Amino acid sequence: MDIEFIRESIPLYAEAAVLTLRLALLGILGSGAIGFICCLLRTFRVPVLKQAAEVYIELSRNTPLLVQLFFLYFGLPRIGVVLSSEVCAVVGLSFLGGSYMAEAFRSGMEAVPVSQGEAGLSLGMSRHQVFFYILLPQAAATSIPVFGANIIFLIKETSVFSAVALADLVFVAKDFIGMTYRTDEALLLLVIFYLILILPVSAVCALIERRVRYAQFGNRSIVSGE
Amino acid sequence: MKEKQILQIEHLEKSYDGHPSVLRDINFSMEKGEVVVVLGPSGCGKSTFLRCINLLEPVSGGRIYLNGQDILSGQKESSRIRQEIGMVFQNYELFPHMTILENVMLAPLLVQKRDRKQTVEEAGELLARVGLSEKQTSYPRQLSGGQKQRAAIVRALMMRPKVLLLDEITAALDPEMVREVLQVVLELARDGMTMLIVTHEMEFARAVADRVIFMDKGAIVEEQKPEDFFSCPKTDRAKRFLNMFHYEALG
């Protein structure tokens, strides 16, 4: 192990980690938005658009991110759409994550009893009011663990971004290996930096999950630790 | 149609594809302030009957009038109609993510756009009447079954409905809690609330009802004053039904 080499490499890895994290965050936000829109289309059974959402979800879940990125980066320019590496990465990650988030919303919605919606309707609430005030809050709470798992999954998926010429963590590691042949050090740093990115997210998710599981609504003694 | 009639139902039919009729030619009317109890064996269509009136089930035929107005014609109007027809469910169906106060105030504020301050006052008064003043900031899961059902009754009353539908509201409760819920209903009846009640509590039915209707296999087979129905039912089906509630020592 060349400690000196490791120390000198850290700033470059850190820079790549910041880029990875930034793109992952944007991709996760995009995924959440797409997932929510799919949830709306499904819940309100919007004709045509609902079917389009189902096709999208199957397409997105059953193709690898790498292939999706190749399509965006190398395929689209053929029809005159040229996207930068970063845009490709965010769009690709959102395209992939959107379907996972949509399924998370779906499982949450299915966990809310139909009778809850009927109770809202019987009070004269509109279908939209029932959705936003009664079904969605309960569904989102149920789905929190799945959202957490999806977020971690999406951060890990960023490791293929180097395929579209982005200087992410994997790209930097490959670069070092190619230039210096210090494979052990480069890979060790790669593992450490991914752990630095993902472990805190995992820890927060585990914490929230535990609270959701035991606390439910109205059990303050556990939530606030009283 | 008589002036006083608040709810009138003509030839109501309900069937699912390929299944025998759930409701068959229901003809029924209620006057303002009247309390009608619906009795019958399980699966006879009592709950479906109530759900049809509240537009939660599509009907296959017939007419339902509320204050002389056909409520099955304009689907766009369903929100306005449901505001006038309150419903309380067997399993309470309080919203678990809201406090009791939020539960009872949600629809008045959101649907009827009522003044918040007055609504808080009104909710406070009603909750006090059913003995839940202390529970305003509690969540449903912190309440007993009886407390939940009383809160659910308040939630329905907050909309100031013209008719209240109660669908087996004590079926999920322990015997001791049944009493506290039915006490609230008896008081509502005394105050002149128009109510259509599905229940299996025979003593309560006898005490609260102005009229009893007995249903079997989706049809109304008997309609009587409670004192007559319980002492000498006209149909054999009703007799057999009532006999099930009598236990005699063997041997």
mmCIF file of C-alpha atoms in Angstrom, chain A residues 113 115-126 129 133-135 137-138 214-220, chain B residues 51 54 56 79 82-83 85 87 89 93-98 106-107 110-111 137 139 141-142 155-156 159:
data_model
loop_
_atom_site.group_PDB
_atom_site.id
_atom_site.type_symbol
_atom_site.label_atom_id
_atom_site.label_comp_id
_atom_site.label_asym_id
_atom_site.label_seq_id
_atom_site.Cartn_x
_atom_site.Cartn_y
_atom_site.Cartn_z
ATOM 1 C CA PRO A 113 -58.203 0.281 2.921
ATOM 2 C CA SER A 115 -63.157 2.054 3.123
ATOM 3 C CA GLN A 116 -60.948 5.007 4.107
ATOM 4 C CA GLY A 117 -61.637 6.582 0.740
ATOM 5 C CA GLU A 118 -65.344 5.810 1.098
ATOM 6 C CA ALA A 119 -65.384 7.540 4.478
ATOM 7 C CA GLY A 120 -63.979 10.648 2.813
ATOM 8 C CA LEU A 121 -66.463 10.471 -0.059
ATOM 9 C CA SER A 122 -69.338 10.026 2.381
ATOM 10 C CA LEU A 123 -68.362 13.355 3.950
ATOM 11 C CA GLY A 124 -68.831 15.027 0.570
ATOM 12 C CA MET A 125 -65.134 15.247 -0.268
ATOM 13 C CA SER A 126 -64.178 15.148 -3.935
ATOM 14 C CA GLN A 129 -59.552 15.853 -1.822
ATOM 15 C CA TYR A 133 -55.882 14.529 2.349
ATOM 16 C CA ILE A 134 -56.655 10.892 3.169
ATOM 17 C CA LEU A 135 -55.012 8.349 0.868
ATOM 18 C CA PRO A 137 -50.496 10.748 3.564
ATOM 19 C CA GLN A 138 -51.212 7.175 4.675
ATOM 20 C CA TYR A 214 -43.262 1.122 15.770
ATOM 21 C CA ALA A 215 -44.654 4.590 16.065
ATOM 22 C CA GLN A 216 -47.469 4.777 13.562
ATOM 23 C CA PHE A 217 -49.605 7.827 13.971
ATOM 24 C CA GLY A 218 -50.196 9.135 17.424
ATOM 25 C CA ASN A 219 -47.625 7.124 19.353
ATOM 26 C CA ARG A 220 -45.583 10.061 20.519
ATOM 27 C CA ARG B 51 -74.505 2.313 0.634
ATOM 28 C CA ASN B 54 -75.101 7.352 0.037
ATOM 29 C CA LEU B 56 -71.226 4.510 -2.600
ATOM 30 C CA SER B 79 -70.619 15.726 -3.173
ATOM 31 C CA ARG B 82 -73.447 13.195 0.411
ATOM 32 C CA GLN B 83 -73.064 16.288 2.570
ATOM 33 C CA ILE B 85 -76.591 12.264 4.037
ATOM 34 C CA MET B 87 -72.825 7.946 7.243
ATOM 35 C CA PHE B 89 -69.387 2.853 9.390
ATOM 36 C CA GLU B 93 -63.041 4.712 9.454
ATOM 37 C CA LEU B 94 -61.518 7.619 11.304
ATOM 38 C CA PHE B 95 -58.475 8.966 9.491
ATOM 39 C CA PRO B 96 -55.496 7.514 11.412
ATOM 40 C CA HIS B 97 -53.061 10.277 10.464
ATOM 41 C CA MET B 98 -55.190 13.043 11.974
ATOM 42 C CA LEU B 106 -61.583 18.271 7.887
ATOM 43 C CA ALA B 107 -64.718 18.077 5.785
ATOM 44 C CA LEU B 110 -62.470 21.670 3.164
ATOM 45 C CA VAL B 111 -65.824 20.866 1.607
ATOM 46 C CA THR B 137 -55.700 16.153 20.331
ATOM 47 C CA TYR B 139 -55.039 10.166 17.484
ATOM 48 C CA ARG B 141 -55.340 4.616 17.693
ATOM 49 C CA GLN B 142 -55.122 6.041 21.205
ATOM 50 C CA ARG B 155 -67.549 13.670 12.331
ATOM 51 C CA ALA B 156 -70.738 12.843 10.443
ATOM 52 C CA MET B 159 -71.568 18.233 8.216
#
